[in-house]
């Protein structure tokens, strides 16, 4: 279990919107992407896109894609929302890398 989740558990916060469980589910989803068909020889295609300088646009484009797809392809597919969150995490990483001081 990650330090963030351990800390949240210790704070005694009464989460109103199931954030604690959703963070655990998001972590499990992200962990699964490292063993999926999107990862080849321990490199994900996203890494190549980020290293070519297209990370921000790629992430924001995928956030829009999966947001618009939610409710259409395969109905209200929970995985589409997890993908939105995952690409938002990657966008945060890109932001932080590009704005190091």
PDB file of C-alpha atoms in Angstrom:
ATOM      1  CA  UNK A   1       0.000   0.000   0.000  1.00  0.00           C
ATOM      2  CA  UNK A   2       1.387   3.406  -0.885  1.00  0.00           C
ATOM      3  CA  UNK A   3       2.461   5.955   1.695  1.00  0.00           C
ATOM      4  CA  UNK A   4      -0.291   8.346   0.571  1.00  0.00           C
ATOM      5  CA  UNK A   5      -2.986   5.745   1.171  1.00  0.00           C
ATOM      6  CA  UNK A   6      -1.467   4.766   4.527  1.00  0.00           C
ATOM      7  CA  UNK A   7      -1.385   8.413   5.574  1.00  0.00           C
ATOM      8  CA  UNK A   8      -4.997   8.940   4.471  1.00  0.00           C
ATOM      9  CA  UNK A   9      -6.070   5.922   6.468  1.00  0.00           C
ATOM     10  CA  UNK A  10      -4.342   7.300   9.596  1.00  0.00           C
ATOM     11  CA  UNK A  11      -5.903  10.768   9.328  1.00  0.00           C
ATOM     12  CA  UNK A  12      -9.378   9.494  10.068  1.00  0.00           C
ATOM     13  CA  UNK A  13     -10.824  11.599   7.261  1.00  0.00           C
ATOM     14  CA  UNK A  14     -14.457  10.791   6.591  1.00  0.00           C
ATOM     15  CA  UNK A  15     -14.395  10.792   2.803  1.00  0.00           C
ATOM     16  CA  UNK A  16     -17.793  11.790   1.428  1.00  0.00           C
ATOM     17  CA  UNK A  17     -17.300  10.675  -2.148  1.00  0.00           C
ATOM     18  CA  UNK A  18     -15.513   7.330  -1.800  1.00  0.00           C
ATOM     19  CA  UNK A  19     -12.172   8.940  -2.696  1.00  0.00           C
ATOM     20  CA  UNK A  20     -10.155   6.506  -0.607  1.00  0.00           C
ATOM     21  CA  UNK A  21     -11.531   3.420  -2.361  1.00  0.00           C
ATOM     22  CA  UNK A  22     -11.370   5.116  -5.757  1.00  0.00           C
ATOM     23  CA  UNK A  23      -7.678   5.965  -5.227  1.00  0.00           C
ATOM     24  CA  UNK A  24      -6.997   2.322  -4.445  1.00  0.00           C
ATOM     25  CA  UNK A  25      -8.909   1.272  -7.576  1.00  0.00           C
ATOM     26  CA  UNK A  26      -7.009   3.836  -9.668  1.00  0.00           C
ATOM     27  CA  UNK A  27      -3.688   2.506  -8.362  1.00  0.00           C
ATOM     28  CA  UNK A  28      -4.731  -1.050  -9.245  1.00  0.00           C
ATOM     29  CA  UNK A  29      -5.791   0.109 -12.723  1.00  0.00           C
ATOM     30  CA  UNK A  30      -2.482   1.914 -13.307  1.00  0.00           C
ATOM     31  CA  UNK A  31      -0.520  -1.078 -11.998  1.00  0.00           C
ATOM     32  CA  UNK A  32      -2.367  -3.264 -14.513  1.00  0.00           C
ATOM     33  CA  UNK A  33      -1.309  -1.081 -17.423  1.00  0.00           C
ATOM     34  CA  UNK A  34       2.311  -2.023 -16.786  1.00  0.00           C
ATOM     35  CA  UNK A  35       1.522  -5.663 -17.570  1.00  0.00           C
ATOM     36  CA  UNK A  36      -0.897  -5.042 -20.416  1.00  0.00           C
ATOM     37  CA  UNK A  37      -0.510  -5.045 -24.165  1.00  0.00           C
ATOM     38  CA  UNK A  38       0.319  -1.317 -23.979  1.00  0.00           C
ATOM     39  CA  UNK A  39       3.660  -2.191 -22.423  1.00  0.00           C
ATOM     40  CA  UNK A  40       6.300  -3.908 -24.552  1.00  0.00           C
ATOM     41  CA  UNK A  41       9.698  -4.923 -23.229  1.00  0.00           C
ATOM     42  CA  UNK A  42       9.095  -2.797 -20.098  1.00  0.00           C
ATOM     43  CA  UNK A  43       8.490   0.369 -22.162  1.00  0.00           C
ATOM     44  CA  UNK A  44       5.070   1.856 -22.715  1.00  0.00           C
ATOM     45  CA  UNK A  45       4.249   3.631 -25.956  1.00  0.00           C
ATOM     46  CA  UNK A  46       3.435   6.692 -23.854  1.00  0.00           C
ATOM     47  CA  UNK A  47       7.099   6.917 -22.832  1.00  0.00           C
ATOM     48  CA  UNK A  48       8.162   7.273 -26.467  1.00  0.00           C
ATOM     49  CA  UNK A  49       5.515   9.934 -27.082  1.00  0.00           C
ATOM     50  CA  UNK A  50       6.603  11.893 -23.999  1.00  0.00           C
ATOM     51  CA  UNK A  51      10.287  11.646 -24.899  1.00  0.00           C
ATOM     52  CA  UNK A  52       9.519  13.074 -28.346  1.00  0.00           C
ATOM     53  CA  UNK A  53       8.071  16.198 -26.736  1.00  0.00           C
ATOM     54  CA  UNK A  54       4.394  15.528 -27.391  1.00  0.00           C
ATOM     55  CA  UNK A  55       3.383  14.524 -23.864  1.00  0.00           C
ATOM     56  CA  UNK A  56       1.088  17.373 -22.889  1.00  0.00           C
ATOM     57  CA  UNK A  57      -0.963  17.282 -26.091  1.00  0.00           C
ATOM     58  CA  UNK A  58      -1.084  13.492 -26.054  1.00  0.00           C
ATOM     59  CA  UNK A  59      -2.363  13.364 -22.478  1.00  0.00           C
ATOM     60  CA  UNK A  60      -4.890  16.168 -22.859  1.00  0.00           C
ATOM     61  CA  UNK A  61      -6.104  14.683 -26.138  1.00  0.00           C
ATOM     62  CA  UNK A  62      -6.646  11.297 -24.501  1.00  0.00           C
ATOM     63  CA  UNK A  63      -8.459  12.917 -21.573  1.00  0.00           C
ATOM     64  CA  UNK A  64     -10.848  14.523 -24.078  1.00  0.00           C
ATOM     65  CA  UNK A  65     -11.173  11.283 -26.036  1.00  0.00           C
ATOM     66  CA  UNK A  66     -12.133   9.138 -23.063  1.00  0.00           C
ATOM     67  CA  UNK A  67     -14.347  11.848 -21.572  1.00  0.00           C
ATOM     68  CA  UNK A  68     -16.335  12.087 -24.798  1.00  0.00           C
ATOM     69  CA  UNK A  69     -16.410   8.314 -25.218  1.00  0.00           C
ATOM     70  CA  UNK A  70     -17.866   7.741 -21.724  1.00  0.00           C
ATOM     71  CA  UNK A  71     -21.495   6.758 -22.052  1.00  0.00           C
ATOM     72  CA  UNK A  72     -21.218   5.948 -25.749  1.00  0.00           C
ATOM     73  CA  UNK A  73     -18.832   3.094 -26.466  1.00  0.00           C
ATOM     74  CA  UNK A  74     -19.802   0.173 -24.217  1.00  0.00           C
ATOM     75  CA  UNK A  75     -22.166   2.454 -22.289  1.00  0.00           C
ATOM     76  CA  UNK A  76     -21.035   4.162 -19.104  1.00  0.00           C
ATOM     77  CA  UNK A  77     -17.785   2.254 -18.967  1.00  0.00           C
ATOM     78  CA  UNK A  78     -15.979   2.819 -15.657  1.00  0.00           C
ATOM     79  CA  UNK A  79     -12.643   2.080 -17.338  1.00  0.00           C
ATOM     80  CA  UNK A  80     -13.066   5.186 -19.500  1.00  0.00           C
ATOM     81  CA  UNK A  81     -13.125   7.278 -16.317  1.00  0.00           C
ATOM     82  CA  UNK A  82     -10.077   5.448 -14.959  1.00  0.00           C
ATOM     83  CA  UNK A  83      -8.275   6.210 -18.230  1.00  0.00           C
ATOM     84  CA  UNK A  84      -9.154   9.912 -17.857  1.00  0.00           C
ATOM     85  CA  UNK A  85      -7.645   9.895 -14.371  1.00  0.00           C
ATOM     86  CA  UNK A  86      -4.575   7.955 -15.505  1.00  0.00           C
ATOM     87  CA  UNK A  87      -3.864  10.390 -18.345  1.00  0.00           C
ATOM     88  CA  UNK A  88      -4.379  13.274 -15.904  1.00  0.00           C
ATOM     89  CA  UNK A  89      -1.695  11.745 -13.658  1.00  0.00           C
ATOM     90  CA  UNK A  90       0.652  11.457 -16.618  1.00  0.00           C
ATOM     91  CA  UNK A  91      -0.138  15.091 -17.566  1.00  0.00           C
ATOM     92  CA  UNK A  92       0.821  16.112 -14.017  1.00  0.00           C
ATOM     93  CA  UNK A  93       4.112  14.277 -14.469  1.00  0.00           C
ATOM     94  CA  UNK A  94       4.742  16.079 -17.781  1.00  0.00           C
ATOM     95  CA  UNK A  95       3.873  19.408 -16.162  1.00  0.00           C
ATOM     96  CA  UNK A  96       6.255  18.808 -13.288  1.00  0.00           C
ATOM     97  CA  UNK A  97       9.058  17.702 -15.609  1.00  0.00           C
ATOM     98  CA  UNK A  98       8.628  20.763 -17.823  1.00  0.00           C
ATOM     99  CA  UNK A  99       8.411  23.180 -14.894  1.00  0.00           C
ATOM    100  CA  UNK A 100      11.305  22.075 -12.732  1.00  0.00           C
ATOM    101  CA  UNK A 101      13.093  24.925 -11.065  1.00  0.00           C
TER     102      UNK A 101
END
